[in-house]
JSON list of C-alpha atoms and ligand atoms in Angstrom, two decimals:
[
{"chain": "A", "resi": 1, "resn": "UNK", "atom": "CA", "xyz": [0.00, 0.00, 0.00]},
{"chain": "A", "resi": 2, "resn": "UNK", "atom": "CA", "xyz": [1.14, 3.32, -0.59]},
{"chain": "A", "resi": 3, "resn": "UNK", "atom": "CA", "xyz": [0.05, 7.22, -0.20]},
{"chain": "A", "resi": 4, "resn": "UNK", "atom": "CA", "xyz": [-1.40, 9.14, -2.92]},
{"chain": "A", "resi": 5, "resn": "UNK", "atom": "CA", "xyz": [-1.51, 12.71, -3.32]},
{"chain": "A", "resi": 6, "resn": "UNK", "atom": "CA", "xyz": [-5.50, 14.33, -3.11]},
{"chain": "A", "resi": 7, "resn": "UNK", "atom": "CA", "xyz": [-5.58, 16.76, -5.48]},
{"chain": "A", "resi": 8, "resn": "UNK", "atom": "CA", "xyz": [-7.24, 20.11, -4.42]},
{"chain": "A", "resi": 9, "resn": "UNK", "atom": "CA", "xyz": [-9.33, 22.72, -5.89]},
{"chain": "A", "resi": 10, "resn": "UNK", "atom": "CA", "xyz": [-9.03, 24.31, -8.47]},
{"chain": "A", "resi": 11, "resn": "UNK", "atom": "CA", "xyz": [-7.38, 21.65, -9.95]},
{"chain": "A", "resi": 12, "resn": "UNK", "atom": "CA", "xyz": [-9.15, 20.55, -13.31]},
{"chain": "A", "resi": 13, "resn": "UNK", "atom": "CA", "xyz": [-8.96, 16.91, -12.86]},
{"chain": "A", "resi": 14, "resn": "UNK", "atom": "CA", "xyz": [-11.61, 17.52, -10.25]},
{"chain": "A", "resi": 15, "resn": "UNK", "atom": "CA", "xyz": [-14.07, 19.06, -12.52]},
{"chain": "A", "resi": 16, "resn": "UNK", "atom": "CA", "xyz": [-13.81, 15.73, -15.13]},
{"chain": "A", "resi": 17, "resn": "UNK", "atom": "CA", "xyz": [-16.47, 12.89, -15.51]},
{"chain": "A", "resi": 18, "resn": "UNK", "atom": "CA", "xyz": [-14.98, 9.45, -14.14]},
{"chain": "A", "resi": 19, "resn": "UNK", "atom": "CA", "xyz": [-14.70, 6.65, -16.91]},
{"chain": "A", "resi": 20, "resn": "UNK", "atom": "CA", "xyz": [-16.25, 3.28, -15.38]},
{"chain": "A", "resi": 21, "resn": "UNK", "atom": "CA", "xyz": [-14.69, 0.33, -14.31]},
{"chain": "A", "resi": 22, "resn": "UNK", "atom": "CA", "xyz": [-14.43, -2.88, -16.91]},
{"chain": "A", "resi": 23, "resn": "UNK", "atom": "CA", "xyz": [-11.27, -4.73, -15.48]},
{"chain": "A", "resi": 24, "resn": "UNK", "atom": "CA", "xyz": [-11.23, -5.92, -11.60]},
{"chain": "A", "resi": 25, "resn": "UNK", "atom": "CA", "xyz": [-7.59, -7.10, -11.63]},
{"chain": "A", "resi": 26, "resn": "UNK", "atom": "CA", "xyz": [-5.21, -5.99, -9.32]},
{"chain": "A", "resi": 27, "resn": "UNK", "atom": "CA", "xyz": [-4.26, -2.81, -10.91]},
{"chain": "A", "resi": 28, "resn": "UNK", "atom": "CA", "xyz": [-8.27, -1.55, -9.21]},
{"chain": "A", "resi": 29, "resn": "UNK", "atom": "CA", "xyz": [-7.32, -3.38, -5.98]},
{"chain": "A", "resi": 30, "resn": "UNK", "atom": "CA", "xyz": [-4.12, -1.78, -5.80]},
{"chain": "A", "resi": 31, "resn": "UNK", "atom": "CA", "xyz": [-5.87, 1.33, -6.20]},
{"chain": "A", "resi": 32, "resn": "UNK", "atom": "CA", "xyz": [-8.53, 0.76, -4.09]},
{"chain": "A", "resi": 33, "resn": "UNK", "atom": "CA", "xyz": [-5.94, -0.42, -0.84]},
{"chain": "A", "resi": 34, "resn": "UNK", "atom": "CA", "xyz": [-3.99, 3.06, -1.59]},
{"chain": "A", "resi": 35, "resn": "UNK", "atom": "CA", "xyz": [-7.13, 5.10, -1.37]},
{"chain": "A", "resi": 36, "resn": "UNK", "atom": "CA", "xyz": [-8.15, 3.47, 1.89]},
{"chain": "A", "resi": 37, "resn": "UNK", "atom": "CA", "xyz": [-4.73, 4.01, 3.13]},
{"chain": "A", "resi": 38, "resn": "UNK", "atom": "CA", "xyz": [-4.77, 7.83, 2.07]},
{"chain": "A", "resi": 39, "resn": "UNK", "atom": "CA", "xyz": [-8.10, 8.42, 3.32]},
{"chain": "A", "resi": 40, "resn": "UNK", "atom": "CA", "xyz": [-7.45, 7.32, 6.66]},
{"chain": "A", "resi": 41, "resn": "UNK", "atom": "CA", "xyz": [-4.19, 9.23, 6.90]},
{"chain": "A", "resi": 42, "resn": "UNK", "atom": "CA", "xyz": [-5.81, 12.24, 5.73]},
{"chain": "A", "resi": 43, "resn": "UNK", "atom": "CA", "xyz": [-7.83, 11.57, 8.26]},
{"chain": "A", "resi": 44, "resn": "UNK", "atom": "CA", "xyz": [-11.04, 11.51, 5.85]},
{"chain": "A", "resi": 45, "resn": "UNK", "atom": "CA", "xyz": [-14.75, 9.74, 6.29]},
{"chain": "A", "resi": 46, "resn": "UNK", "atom": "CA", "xyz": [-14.87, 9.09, 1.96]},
{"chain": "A", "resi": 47, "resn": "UNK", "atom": "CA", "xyz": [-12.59, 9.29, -0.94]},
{"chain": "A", "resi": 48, "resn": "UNK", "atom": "CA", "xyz": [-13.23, 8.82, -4.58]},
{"chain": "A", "resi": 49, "resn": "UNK", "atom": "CA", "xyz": [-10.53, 7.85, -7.43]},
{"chain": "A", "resi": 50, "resn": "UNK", "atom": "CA", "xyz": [-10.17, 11.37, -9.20]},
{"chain": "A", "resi": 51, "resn": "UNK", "atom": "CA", "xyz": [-9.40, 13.37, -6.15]},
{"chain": "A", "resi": 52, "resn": "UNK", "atom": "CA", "xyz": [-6.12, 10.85, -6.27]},
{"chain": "A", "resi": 53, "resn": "UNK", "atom": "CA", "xyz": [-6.06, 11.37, -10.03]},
{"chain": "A", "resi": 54, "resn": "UNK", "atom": "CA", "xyz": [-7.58, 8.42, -11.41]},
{"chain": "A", "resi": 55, "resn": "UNK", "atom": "CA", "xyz": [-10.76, 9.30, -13.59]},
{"chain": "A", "resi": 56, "resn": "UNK", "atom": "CA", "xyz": [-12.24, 5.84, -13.13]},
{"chain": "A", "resi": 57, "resn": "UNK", "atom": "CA", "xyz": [-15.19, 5.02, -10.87]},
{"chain": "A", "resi": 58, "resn": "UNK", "atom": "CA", "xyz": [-14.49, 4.19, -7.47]},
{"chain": "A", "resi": 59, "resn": "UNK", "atom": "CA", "xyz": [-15.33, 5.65, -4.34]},
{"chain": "A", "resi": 60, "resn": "UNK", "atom": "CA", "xyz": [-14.55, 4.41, -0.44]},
{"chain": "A", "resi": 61, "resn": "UNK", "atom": "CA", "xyz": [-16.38, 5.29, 2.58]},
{"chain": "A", "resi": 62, "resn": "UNK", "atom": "CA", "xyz": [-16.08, 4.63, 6.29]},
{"chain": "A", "resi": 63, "resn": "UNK", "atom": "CA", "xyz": [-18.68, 6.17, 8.99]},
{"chain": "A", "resi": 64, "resn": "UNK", "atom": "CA", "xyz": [-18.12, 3.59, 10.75]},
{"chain": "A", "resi": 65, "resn": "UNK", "atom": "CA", "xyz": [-20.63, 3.84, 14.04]},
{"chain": "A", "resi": 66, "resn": "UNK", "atom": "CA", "xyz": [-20.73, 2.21, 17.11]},
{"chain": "A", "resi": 67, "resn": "UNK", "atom": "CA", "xyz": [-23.85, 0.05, 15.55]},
{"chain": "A", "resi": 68, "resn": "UNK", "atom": "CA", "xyz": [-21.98, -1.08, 13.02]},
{"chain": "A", "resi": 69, "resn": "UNK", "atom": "CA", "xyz": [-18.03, -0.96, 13.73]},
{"chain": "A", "resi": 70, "resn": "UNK", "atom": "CA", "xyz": [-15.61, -1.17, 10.53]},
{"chain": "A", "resi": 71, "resn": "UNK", "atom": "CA", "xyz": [-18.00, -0.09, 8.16]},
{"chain": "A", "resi": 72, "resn": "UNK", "atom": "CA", "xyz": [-15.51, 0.19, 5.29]},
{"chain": "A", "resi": 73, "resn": "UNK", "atom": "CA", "xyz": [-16.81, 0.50, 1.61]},
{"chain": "A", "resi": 74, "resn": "UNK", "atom": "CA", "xyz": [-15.60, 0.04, -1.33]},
{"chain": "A", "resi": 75, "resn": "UNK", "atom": "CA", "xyz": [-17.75, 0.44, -4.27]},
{"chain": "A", "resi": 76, "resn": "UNK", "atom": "CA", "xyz": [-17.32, 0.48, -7.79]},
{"chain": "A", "resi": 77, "resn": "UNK", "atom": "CA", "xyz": [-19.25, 1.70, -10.56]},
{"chain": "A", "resi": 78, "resn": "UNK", "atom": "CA", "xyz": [-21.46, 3.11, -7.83]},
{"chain": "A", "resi": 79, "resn": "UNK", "atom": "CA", "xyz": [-24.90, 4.31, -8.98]},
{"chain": "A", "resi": 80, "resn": "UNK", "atom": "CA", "xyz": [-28.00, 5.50, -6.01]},
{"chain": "A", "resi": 81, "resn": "UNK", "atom": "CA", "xyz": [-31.07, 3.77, -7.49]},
{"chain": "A", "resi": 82, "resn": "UNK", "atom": "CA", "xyz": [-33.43, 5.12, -4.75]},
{"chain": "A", "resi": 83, "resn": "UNK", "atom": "CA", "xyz": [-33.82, 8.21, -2.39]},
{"chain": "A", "resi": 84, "resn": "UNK", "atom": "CA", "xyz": [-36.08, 10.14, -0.24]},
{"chain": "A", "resi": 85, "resn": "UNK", "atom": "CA", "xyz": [-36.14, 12.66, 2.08]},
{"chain": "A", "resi": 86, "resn": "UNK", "atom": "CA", "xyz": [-34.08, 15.94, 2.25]},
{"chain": "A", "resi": 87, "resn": "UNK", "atom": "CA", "xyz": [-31.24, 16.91, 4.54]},
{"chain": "A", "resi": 88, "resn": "UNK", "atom": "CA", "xyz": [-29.03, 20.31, 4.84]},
{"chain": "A", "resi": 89, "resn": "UNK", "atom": "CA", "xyz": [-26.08, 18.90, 6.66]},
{"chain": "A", "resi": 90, "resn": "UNK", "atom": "CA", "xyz": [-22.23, 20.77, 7.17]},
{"chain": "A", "resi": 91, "resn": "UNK", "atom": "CA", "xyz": [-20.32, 18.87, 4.71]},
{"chain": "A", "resi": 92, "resn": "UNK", "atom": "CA", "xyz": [-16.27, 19.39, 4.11]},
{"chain": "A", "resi": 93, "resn": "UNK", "atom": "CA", "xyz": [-13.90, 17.35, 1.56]},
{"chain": "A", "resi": 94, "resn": "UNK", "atom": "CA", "xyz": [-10.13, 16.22, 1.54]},
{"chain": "A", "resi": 95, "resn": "UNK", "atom": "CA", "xyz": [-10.09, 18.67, -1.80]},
{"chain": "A", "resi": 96, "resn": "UNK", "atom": "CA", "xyz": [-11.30, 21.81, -0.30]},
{"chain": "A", "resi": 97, "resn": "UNK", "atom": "CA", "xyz": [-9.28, 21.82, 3.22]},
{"chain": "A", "resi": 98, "resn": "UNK", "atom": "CA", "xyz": [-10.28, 24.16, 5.86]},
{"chain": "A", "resi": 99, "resn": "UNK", "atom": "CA", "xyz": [-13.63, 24.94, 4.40]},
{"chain": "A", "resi": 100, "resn": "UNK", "atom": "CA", "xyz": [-17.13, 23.48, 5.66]},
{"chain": "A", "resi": 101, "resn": "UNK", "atom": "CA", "xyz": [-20.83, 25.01, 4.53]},
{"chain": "A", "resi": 102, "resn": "UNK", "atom": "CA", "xyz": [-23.82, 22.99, 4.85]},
{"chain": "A", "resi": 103, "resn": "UNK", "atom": "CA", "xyz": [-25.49, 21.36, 1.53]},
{"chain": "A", "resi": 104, "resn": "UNK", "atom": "CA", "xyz": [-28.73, 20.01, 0.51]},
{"chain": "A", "resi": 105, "resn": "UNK", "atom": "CA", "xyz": [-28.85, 16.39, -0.09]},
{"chain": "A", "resi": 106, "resn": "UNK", "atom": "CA", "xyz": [-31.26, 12.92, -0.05]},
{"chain": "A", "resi": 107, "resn": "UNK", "atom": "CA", "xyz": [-31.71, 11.84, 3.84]},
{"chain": "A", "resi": 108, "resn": "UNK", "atom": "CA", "xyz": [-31.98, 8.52, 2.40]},
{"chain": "A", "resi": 109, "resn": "UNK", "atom": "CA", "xyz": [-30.47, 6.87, -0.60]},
{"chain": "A", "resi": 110, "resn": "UNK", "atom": "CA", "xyz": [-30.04, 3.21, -2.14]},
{"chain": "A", "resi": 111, "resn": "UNK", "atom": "CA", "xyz": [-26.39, 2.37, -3.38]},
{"chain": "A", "resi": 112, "resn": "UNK", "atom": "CA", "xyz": [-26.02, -0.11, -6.15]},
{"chain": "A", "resi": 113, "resn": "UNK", "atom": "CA", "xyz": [-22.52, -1.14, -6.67]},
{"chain": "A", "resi": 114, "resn": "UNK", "atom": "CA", "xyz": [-19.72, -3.49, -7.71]},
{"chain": "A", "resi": 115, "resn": "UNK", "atom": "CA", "xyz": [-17.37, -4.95, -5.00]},
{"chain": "A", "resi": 116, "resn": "UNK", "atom": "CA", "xyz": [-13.86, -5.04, -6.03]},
{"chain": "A", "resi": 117, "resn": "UNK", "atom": "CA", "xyz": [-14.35, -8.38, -7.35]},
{"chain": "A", "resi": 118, "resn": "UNK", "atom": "CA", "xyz": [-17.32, -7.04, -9.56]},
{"chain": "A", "resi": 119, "resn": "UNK", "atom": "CA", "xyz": [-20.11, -8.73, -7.87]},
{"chain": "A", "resi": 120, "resn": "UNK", "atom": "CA", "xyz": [-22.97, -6.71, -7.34]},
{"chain": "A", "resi": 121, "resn": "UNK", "atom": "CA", "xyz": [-24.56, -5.29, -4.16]},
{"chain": "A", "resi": 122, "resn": "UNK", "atom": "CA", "xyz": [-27.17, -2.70, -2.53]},
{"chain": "A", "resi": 123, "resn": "UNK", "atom": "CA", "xyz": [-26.90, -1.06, 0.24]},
{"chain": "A", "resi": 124, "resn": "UNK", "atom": "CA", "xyz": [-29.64, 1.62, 1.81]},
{"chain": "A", "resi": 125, "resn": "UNK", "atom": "CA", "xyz": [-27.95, 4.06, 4.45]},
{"chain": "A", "resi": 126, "resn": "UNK", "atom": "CA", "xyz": [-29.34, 7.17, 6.08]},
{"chain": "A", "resi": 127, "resn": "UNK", "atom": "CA", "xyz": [-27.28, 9.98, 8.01]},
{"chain": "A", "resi": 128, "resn": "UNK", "atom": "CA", "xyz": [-23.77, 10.76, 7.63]},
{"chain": "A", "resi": 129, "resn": "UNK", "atom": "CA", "xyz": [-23.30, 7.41, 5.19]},
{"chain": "A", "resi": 130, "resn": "UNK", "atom": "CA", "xyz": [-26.18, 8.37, 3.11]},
{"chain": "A", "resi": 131, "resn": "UNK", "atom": "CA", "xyz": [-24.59, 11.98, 2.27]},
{"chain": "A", "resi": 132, "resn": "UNK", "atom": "CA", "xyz": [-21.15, 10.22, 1.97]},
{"chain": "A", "resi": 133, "resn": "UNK", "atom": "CA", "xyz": [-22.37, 8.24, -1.09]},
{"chain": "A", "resi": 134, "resn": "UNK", "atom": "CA", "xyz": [-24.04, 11.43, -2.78]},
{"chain": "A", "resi": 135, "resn": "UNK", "atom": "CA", "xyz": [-21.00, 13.48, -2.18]},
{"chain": "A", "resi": 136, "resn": "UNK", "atom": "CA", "xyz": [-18.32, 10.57, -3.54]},
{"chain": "A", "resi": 137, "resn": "UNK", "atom": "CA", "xyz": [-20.22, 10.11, -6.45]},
{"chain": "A", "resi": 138, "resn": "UNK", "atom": "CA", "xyz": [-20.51, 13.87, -7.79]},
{"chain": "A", "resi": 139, "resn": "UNK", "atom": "CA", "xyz": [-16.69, 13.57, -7.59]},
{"chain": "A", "resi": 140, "resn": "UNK", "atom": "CA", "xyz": [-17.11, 10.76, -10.10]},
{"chain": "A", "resi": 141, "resn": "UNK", "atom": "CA", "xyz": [-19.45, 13.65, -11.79]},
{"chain": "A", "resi": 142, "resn": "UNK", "atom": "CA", "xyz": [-16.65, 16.45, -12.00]},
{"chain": "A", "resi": 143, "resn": "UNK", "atom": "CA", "xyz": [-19.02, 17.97, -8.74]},
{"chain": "A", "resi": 144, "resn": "UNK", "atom": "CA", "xyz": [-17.72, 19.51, -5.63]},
{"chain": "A", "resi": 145, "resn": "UNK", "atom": "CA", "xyz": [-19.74, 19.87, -2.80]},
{"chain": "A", "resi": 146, "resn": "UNK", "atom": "CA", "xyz": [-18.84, 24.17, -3.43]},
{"chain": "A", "resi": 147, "resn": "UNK", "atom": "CA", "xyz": [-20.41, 23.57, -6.76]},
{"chain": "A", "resi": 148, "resn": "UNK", "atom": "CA", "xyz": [-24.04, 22.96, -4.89]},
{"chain": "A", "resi": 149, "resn": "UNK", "atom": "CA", "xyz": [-24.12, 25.79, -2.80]},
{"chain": "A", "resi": 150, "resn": "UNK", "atom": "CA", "xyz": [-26.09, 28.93, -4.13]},
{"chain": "A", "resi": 151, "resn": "UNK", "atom": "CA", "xyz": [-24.01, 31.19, -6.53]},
{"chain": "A", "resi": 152, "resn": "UNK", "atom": "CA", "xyz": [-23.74, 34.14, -3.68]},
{"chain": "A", "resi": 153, "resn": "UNK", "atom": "CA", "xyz": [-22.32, 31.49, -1.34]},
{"chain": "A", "resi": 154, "resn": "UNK", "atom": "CA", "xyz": [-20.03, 30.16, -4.05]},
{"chain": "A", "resi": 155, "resn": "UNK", "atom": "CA", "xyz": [-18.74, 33.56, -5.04]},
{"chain": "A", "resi": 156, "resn": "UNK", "atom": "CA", "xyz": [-17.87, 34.19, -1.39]},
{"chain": "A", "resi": 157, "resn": "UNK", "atom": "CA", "xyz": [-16.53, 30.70, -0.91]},
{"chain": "A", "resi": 158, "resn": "UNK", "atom": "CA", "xyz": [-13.98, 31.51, -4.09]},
{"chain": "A", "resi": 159, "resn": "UNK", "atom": "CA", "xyz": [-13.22, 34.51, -2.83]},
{"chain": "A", "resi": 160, "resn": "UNK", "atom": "CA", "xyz": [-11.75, 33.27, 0.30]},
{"chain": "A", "resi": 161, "resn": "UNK", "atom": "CA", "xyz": [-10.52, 30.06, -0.84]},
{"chain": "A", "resi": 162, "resn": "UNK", "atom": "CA", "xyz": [-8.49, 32.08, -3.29]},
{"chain": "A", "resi": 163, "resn": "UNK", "atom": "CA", "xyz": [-7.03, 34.36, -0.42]},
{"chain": "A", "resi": 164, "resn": "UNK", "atom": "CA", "xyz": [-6.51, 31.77, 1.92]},
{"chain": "A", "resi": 165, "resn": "UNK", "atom": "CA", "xyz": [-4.42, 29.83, -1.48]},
{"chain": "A", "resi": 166, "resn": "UNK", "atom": "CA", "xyz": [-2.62, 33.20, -1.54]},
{"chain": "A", "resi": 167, "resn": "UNK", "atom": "CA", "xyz": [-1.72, 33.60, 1.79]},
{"chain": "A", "resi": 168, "resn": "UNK", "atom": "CA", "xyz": [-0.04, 29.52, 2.17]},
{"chain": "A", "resi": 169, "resn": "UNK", "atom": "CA", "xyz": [2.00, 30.36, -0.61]},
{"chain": "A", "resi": 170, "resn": "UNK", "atom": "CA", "xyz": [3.09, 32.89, 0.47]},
{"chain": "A", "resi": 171, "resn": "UNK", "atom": "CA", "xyz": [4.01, 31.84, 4.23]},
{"chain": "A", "resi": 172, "resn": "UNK", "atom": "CA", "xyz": [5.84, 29.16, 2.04]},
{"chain": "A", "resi": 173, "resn": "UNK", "atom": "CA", "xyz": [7.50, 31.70, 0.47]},
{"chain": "A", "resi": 174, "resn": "UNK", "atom": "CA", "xyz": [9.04, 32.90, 2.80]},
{"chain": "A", "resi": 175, "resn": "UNK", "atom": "CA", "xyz": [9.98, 29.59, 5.20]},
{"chain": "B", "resi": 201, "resn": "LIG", "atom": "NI1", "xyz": [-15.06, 15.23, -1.31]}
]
């Protein structure tokens, strides 16, 4: 297993559309063991492929609860068959550090997805796993969860991202 580098916004990369997954050899399992390994270093909740750089699509998620203990997915080709409900929860991502805002999602959704082996599965979720899966798979979209907010609160976000972009380079700069 190794590290990957997450790629941050504005990098272009993030704004592509993720190809889908034909071969499950161990190229995609490689792949999939570095992303868990990055995402729990980061320390992150979910990770999908392109924020590592690879426009294929995979996603992992662990929100892992006391009910249910190492709750570690891995799902590819991942596709949300069902949802209901609405929910405007704080949401942040391993792209955009140091910035949070909440974001209108599904309360509930249905995931339908390939293990790494390419079986098929389905898995309904609610909560903090439920928002995970919507949020992983606009990555595999070109999405960020910034791109959903309301163009005043995206204008602001830029604004500050920008500055705050600005102001590490420059502290770098000058160490
Ligand atoms: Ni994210």
């Amino acid at each position: 297993m190794a590290l990957r580098e997450i790629l941050h916004y504005p990098e272009s990369l993030l704004k592509q559309k993720s190809l889908p997954v034909t071969e499950f050899n161990t190229e995609l399992k490689q792949l999939a063991d570095d992303m868990v390994e990055t995402m729990y270093a980061a320390p992150g909740v979910g990770l999908a492929a392109p924020q590592v750089g690879v426009l294929q699509r995979l996603i992992i998620l662990d929100c892992s609860t006391s009910e249910e203990p190492n709750d570690l997915l891995v799902a590819v080709n991942p596709e949300i068959i069902a949802e209901e409900g609405d929910s405007l929860e704080e949401e942040g991502c391993l792209s955009v550090p140091g910035y949070w805002a909440n974001v209108k999602r599904h309360a509930k959704a249905t995931l339908r997805y390939q293990d790494i082996n390419g079986n098929f599965h389905e898995r309904e979720a609610e909560g903090l796993l439920a928002i995970g899966m919507q949020h992983e798979i606009d990555h595999l979209d070109g999405v960020l969860f910034v791109d959903r907010l309301s163009p005043l609160k995206r204008s602001i976000f830029r604004k500050k991202y920008l500055k705050m972009l600005k102001e590490k380079e420059a502290e770098n700069a000058n160490a």
